[in-house]
PDB file of C-alpha atoms in Angstrom:
ATOM      1  CA  GLN A   1      14.063  -0.512 -33.896  1.00 85.00           C
ATOM      2  CA  VAL A   2      11.682  -0.973 -30.958  1.00 88.00           C
ATOM      3  CA  GLN A   3      11.496   2.007 -28.510  1.00 93.00           C
ATOM      4  CA  LEU A   4      10.012   2.145 -25.200  1.00 96.00           C
ATOM      5  CA  VAL A   5       8.941   5.513 -23.577  1.00 97.00           C
ATOM      6  CA  GLU A   6       8.055   5.653 -19.723  1.00 98.00           C
ATOM      7  CA  SER A   7       5.734   8.485 -18.362  1.00 98.00           C
ATOM      8  CA  GLY A   8       4.012   9.412 -15.236  1.00 98.00           C
ATOM      9  CA  GLY A   9       6.683   9.779 -12.852  1.00 98.00           C
ATOM     10  CA  ALA A  10       6.056  12.786 -10.276  1.00 98.00           C
ATOM     11  CA  LEU A  11       6.617  14.279  -6.737  1.00 98.00           C
ATOM     12  CA  VAL A  12       4.200  12.381  -4.515  1.00 98.00           C
ATOM     13  CA  GLN A  13       3.647  12.542  -0.749  1.00 98.00           C
ATOM     14  CA  PRO A  14       4.178   8.962   1.231  1.00 98.00           C
ATOM     15  CA  GLY A  15       0.992   7.115   1.288  1.00 98.00           C
ATOM     16  CA  GLY A  16       0.313   8.342  -2.188  1.00 98.00           C
ATOM     17  CA  SER A  17      -0.354   6.744  -5.559  1.00 98.00           C
ATOM     18  CA  LEU A  18       1.068   7.076  -9.161  1.00 98.00           C
ATOM     19  CA  ARG A  19       0.523   5.202 -12.225  1.00 98.00           C
ATOM     20  CA  LEU A  20       3.516   4.742 -14.654  1.00 98.00           C
ATOM     21  CA  SER A  21       3.146   3.964 -18.154  1.00 98.00           C
ATOM     22  CA  CYS A  22       5.501   2.394 -20.933  1.00 97.00           C
ATOM     23  CA  VAL A  23       4.631   2.883 -24.517  1.00 96.00           C
ATOM     24  CA  ALA A  24       6.322   0.565 -27.016  1.00 94.00           C
ATOM     25  CA  SER A  25       6.724   1.592 -30.805  1.00 90.00           C
ATOM     26  CA  GLY A  26       8.723   0.561 -33.799  1.00 87.00           C
ATOM     27  CA  PHE A  27       7.972  -3.097 -34.038  1.00 82.00           C
ATOM     28  CA  THR A  28       8.765  -4.524 -37.538  1.00 75.00           C
ATOM     29  CA  GLY A  29       9.548  -8.204 -39.001  1.00 69.00           C
ATOM     30  CA  GLY A  30       6.364  -9.630 -37.653  1.00 65.00           C
ATOM     31  CA  PHE A  31       7.471  -8.863 -34.084  1.00 71.00           C
ATOM     32  CA  THR A  32       4.780  -7.364 -31.906  1.00 84.00           C
ATOM     33  CA  PHE A  33       4.561  -5.858 -28.396  1.00 80.00           C
ATOM     34  CA  MET A  34       2.134  -8.809 -27.290  1.00 80.00           C
ATOM     35  CA  MET A  35       4.755 -11.491 -28.009  1.00 81.00           C
ATOM     36  CA  TYR A  36       7.091 -11.219 -24.921  1.00 90.00           C
ATOM     37  CA  ASN A  37       7.196 -10.249 -21.341  1.00 94.00           C
ATOM     38  CA  MET A  38       7.810  -6.999 -20.111  1.00 96.00           C
ATOM     39  CA  ARG A  39       9.749  -5.633 -17.069  1.00 98.00           C
ATOM     40  CA  TRP A  40       9.643  -2.855 -14.855  1.00 98.00           C
ATOM     41  CA  TYR A  41      13.068  -2.066 -12.966  1.00 98.00           C
ATOM     42  CA  ARG A  42      14.042   0.940 -10.761  1.00 98.00           C
ATOM     43  CA  GLN A  43      17.619   2.688  -9.797  1.00 98.00           C
ATOM     44  CA  ALA A  44      17.664   4.779  -6.675  1.00 97.00           C
ATOM     45  CA  PRO A  45      20.508   7.272  -6.207  1.00 92.00           C
ATOM     46  CA  GLY A  46      23.830   5.596  -5.708  1.00 94.00           C
ATOM     47  CA  GLN A  47      21.937   2.079  -6.063  1.00 96.00           C
ATOM     48  CA  LYS A  48      21.897  -0.541  -8.456  1.00 97.00           C
ATOM     49  CA  ARG A  49      19.301  -0.998 -10.845  1.00 97.00           C
ATOM     50  CA  GLU A  50      17.017  -3.461  -9.428  1.00 98.00           C
ATOM     51  CA  TRP A  51      13.934  -5.495 -10.685  1.00 98.00           C
ATOM     52  CA  VAL A  52      10.350  -4.387  -9.738  1.00 98.00           C
ATOM     53  CA  ALA A  53       7.875  -6.517 -11.634  1.00 98.00           C
ATOM     54  CA  THR A  54       7.418  -8.686 -14.650  1.00 98.00           C
ATOM     55  CA  ILE A  55       4.173  -9.156 -16.621  1.00 97.00           C
ATOM     56  CA  SER A  56       3.573 -12.219 -18.977  1.00 95.00           C
ATOM     57  CA  ALA A  57       2.927 -11.615 -22.644  1.00 91.00           C
ATOM     58  CA  ASN A  58      -0.589 -12.278 -22.224  1.00 90.00           C
ATOM     59  CA  GLY A  59      -1.013 -10.234 -19.116  1.00 87.00           C
ATOM     60  CA  GLN A  60      -2.055 -13.142 -17.024  1.00 91.00           C
ATOM     61  CA  THR A  61       0.892 -13.661 -14.961  1.00 94.00           C
ATOM     62  CA  PRO A  62       2.455 -10.804 -12.884  1.00 97.00           C
ATOM     63  CA  SER A  63       5.238 -11.283 -10.629  1.00 98.00           C
ATOM     64  CA  TYR A  64       7.087  -8.856  -8.175  1.00 98.00           C
ATOM     65  CA  ALA A  65       9.991  -8.087  -6.052  1.00 98.00           C
ATOM     66  CA  ASP A  66       9.182  -8.469  -2.401  1.00 98.00           C
ATOM     67  CA  PRO A  67       9.843  -4.876  -1.634  1.00 97.00           C
ATOM     68  CA  VAL A  68       6.616  -3.967  -3.555  1.00 98.00           C
ATOM     69  CA  LYS A  69       4.304  -6.918  -3.377  1.00 98.00           C
ATOM     70  CA  GLY A  70       0.986  -5.971  -2.155  1.00 97.00           C
ATOM     71  CA  ARG A  71       1.463  -2.154  -3.069  1.00 98.00           C
ATOM     72  CA  PHE A  72       2.436  -2.263  -6.785  1.00 98.00           C
ATOM     73  CA  THR A  73       0.371  -3.667  -9.693  1.00 98.00           C
ATOM     74  CA  VAL A  74       1.759  -4.425 -13.122  1.00 98.00           C
ATOM     75  CA  SER A  75      -0.508  -4.783 -16.106  1.00 97.00           C
ATOM     76  CA  ARG A  76      -0.474  -4.313 -19.925  1.00 96.00           C
ATOM     77  CA  ASP A  77      -2.994  -3.264 -22.562  1.00 94.00           C
ATOM     78  CA  ASN A  78      -1.540  -5.071 -25.730  1.00 92.00           C
ATOM     79  CA  ALA A  79      -4.153  -3.225 -28.075  1.00 91.00           C
ATOM     80  CA  LYS A  80      -2.201  -0.008 -27.040  1.00 93.00           C
ATOM     81  CA  ASN A  81       1.489  -1.479 -26.925  1.00 93.00           C
ATOM     82  CA  THR A  82       1.385  -0.197 -23.290  1.00 95.00           C
ATOM     83  CA  MET A  83       2.488  -1.369 -19.951  1.00 97.00           C
ATOM     84  CA  TYR A  84       1.528   0.047 -16.660  1.00 98.00           C
ATOM     85  CA  LEU A  85       2.766   0.052 -12.897  1.00 98.00           C
ATOM     86  CA  GLN A  86       0.063   1.153 -10.460  1.00 98.00           C
ATOM     87  CA  MET A  87       1.910   1.981  -7.276  1.00 98.00           C
ATOM     88  CA  ASN A  88       0.052   2.708  -4.037  1.00 98.00           C
ATOM     89  CA  SER A  89       0.894   3.332  -0.492  1.00 98.00           C
ATOM     90  CA  LEU A  90       4.221   4.753  -1.668  1.00 98.00           C
ATOM     91  CA  ARG A  91       7.061   5.051   0.670  1.00 98.00           C
ATOM     92  CA  SER A  92      10.490   7.339   0.597  1.00 97.00           C
ATOM     93  CA  GLU A  93      12.251   4.257  -0.325  1.00 97.00           C
ATOM     94  CA  ASP A  94      10.476   3.729  -3.584  1.00 98.00           C
ATOM     95  CA  THR A  95      12.198   6.835  -4.786  1.00 98.00           C
ATOM     96  CA  ALA A  96      13.933   6.183  -7.935  1.00 98.00           C
ATOM     97  CA  VAL A  97      14.140   6.374 -12.004  1.00 98.00           C
ATOM     98  CA  TYR A  98      11.772   3.767 -13.026  1.00 98.00           C
ATOM     99  CA  PHE A  99      12.707   1.815 -16.379  1.00 98.00           C
ATOM    100  CA  CYS A 100      10.615  -0.387 -18.520  1.00 97.00           C
ATOM    101  CA  HIS A 101      12.461  -3.231 -20.109  1.00 97.00           C
ATOM    102  CA  ARG A 102      11.718  -5.609 -23.044  1.00 93.00           C
ATOM    103  CA  PRO A 103      13.964  -8.544 -22.247  1.00 93.00           C
ATOM    104  CA  ALA A 104      13.358 -10.443 -25.710  1.00 88.00           C
ATOM    105  CA  GLU A 105      15.624  -7.699 -27.311  1.00 87.00           C
ATOM    106  CA  ASP A 106      17.305  -6.460 -24.231  1.00 93.00           C
ATOM    107  CA  ILE A 107      15.743  -2.724 -24.882  1.00 94.00           C
ATOM    108  CA  TRP A 108      15.550  -0.266 -22.211  1.00 97.00           C
ATOM    109  CA  GLY A 109      13.566   3.007 -21.888  1.00 97.00           C
ATOM    110  CA  ARG A 110      15.107   6.246 -20.665  1.00 97.00           C
ATOM    111  CA  GLY A 111      13.395   6.111 -17.550  1.00 98.00           C
ATOM    112  CA  THR A 112      10.788   8.465 -15.514  1.00 98.00           C
ATOM    113  CA  GLN A 113      11.530   9.810 -12.042  1.00 98.00           C
ATOM    114  CA  VAL A 114       9.476   8.963  -9.110  1.00 98.00           C
ATOM    115  CA  THR A 115      10.001  10.962  -6.013  1.00 98.00           C
ATOM    116  CA  VAL A 116       8.253  10.156  -2.649  1.00 98.00           C
ATOM    117  CA  SER A 117       8.606  12.862  -0.128  1.00 97.00           C
ATOM    118  CA  SER A 118       6.691  15.167   2.131  1.00 95.00           C
TER     119      SER A 118
END
């Protein structure tokens, strides 16, 4: 059973930076971390979960939701079974629980809380 564990969330002031990590484990049957796209989503209090970013299997093709373009960078290290989200110029509206998602098996992590506040 593939598992995803996020970390790196914290309380940060507006304008600050954070790097989130998502570590994947439990691959069996010939499936590996590097075989599929990975995604970041976020869910603010009282809001629907929204897509943030996608990184292709080989890490060469990132894509971003408009609210985070130019501020967030998604990447992955397939040797470490890890995906990252570098978040810069954070705003109060970035406050949310951030989740990683593996669409091939529709697997979600439990999330990590990011709070942007002075």
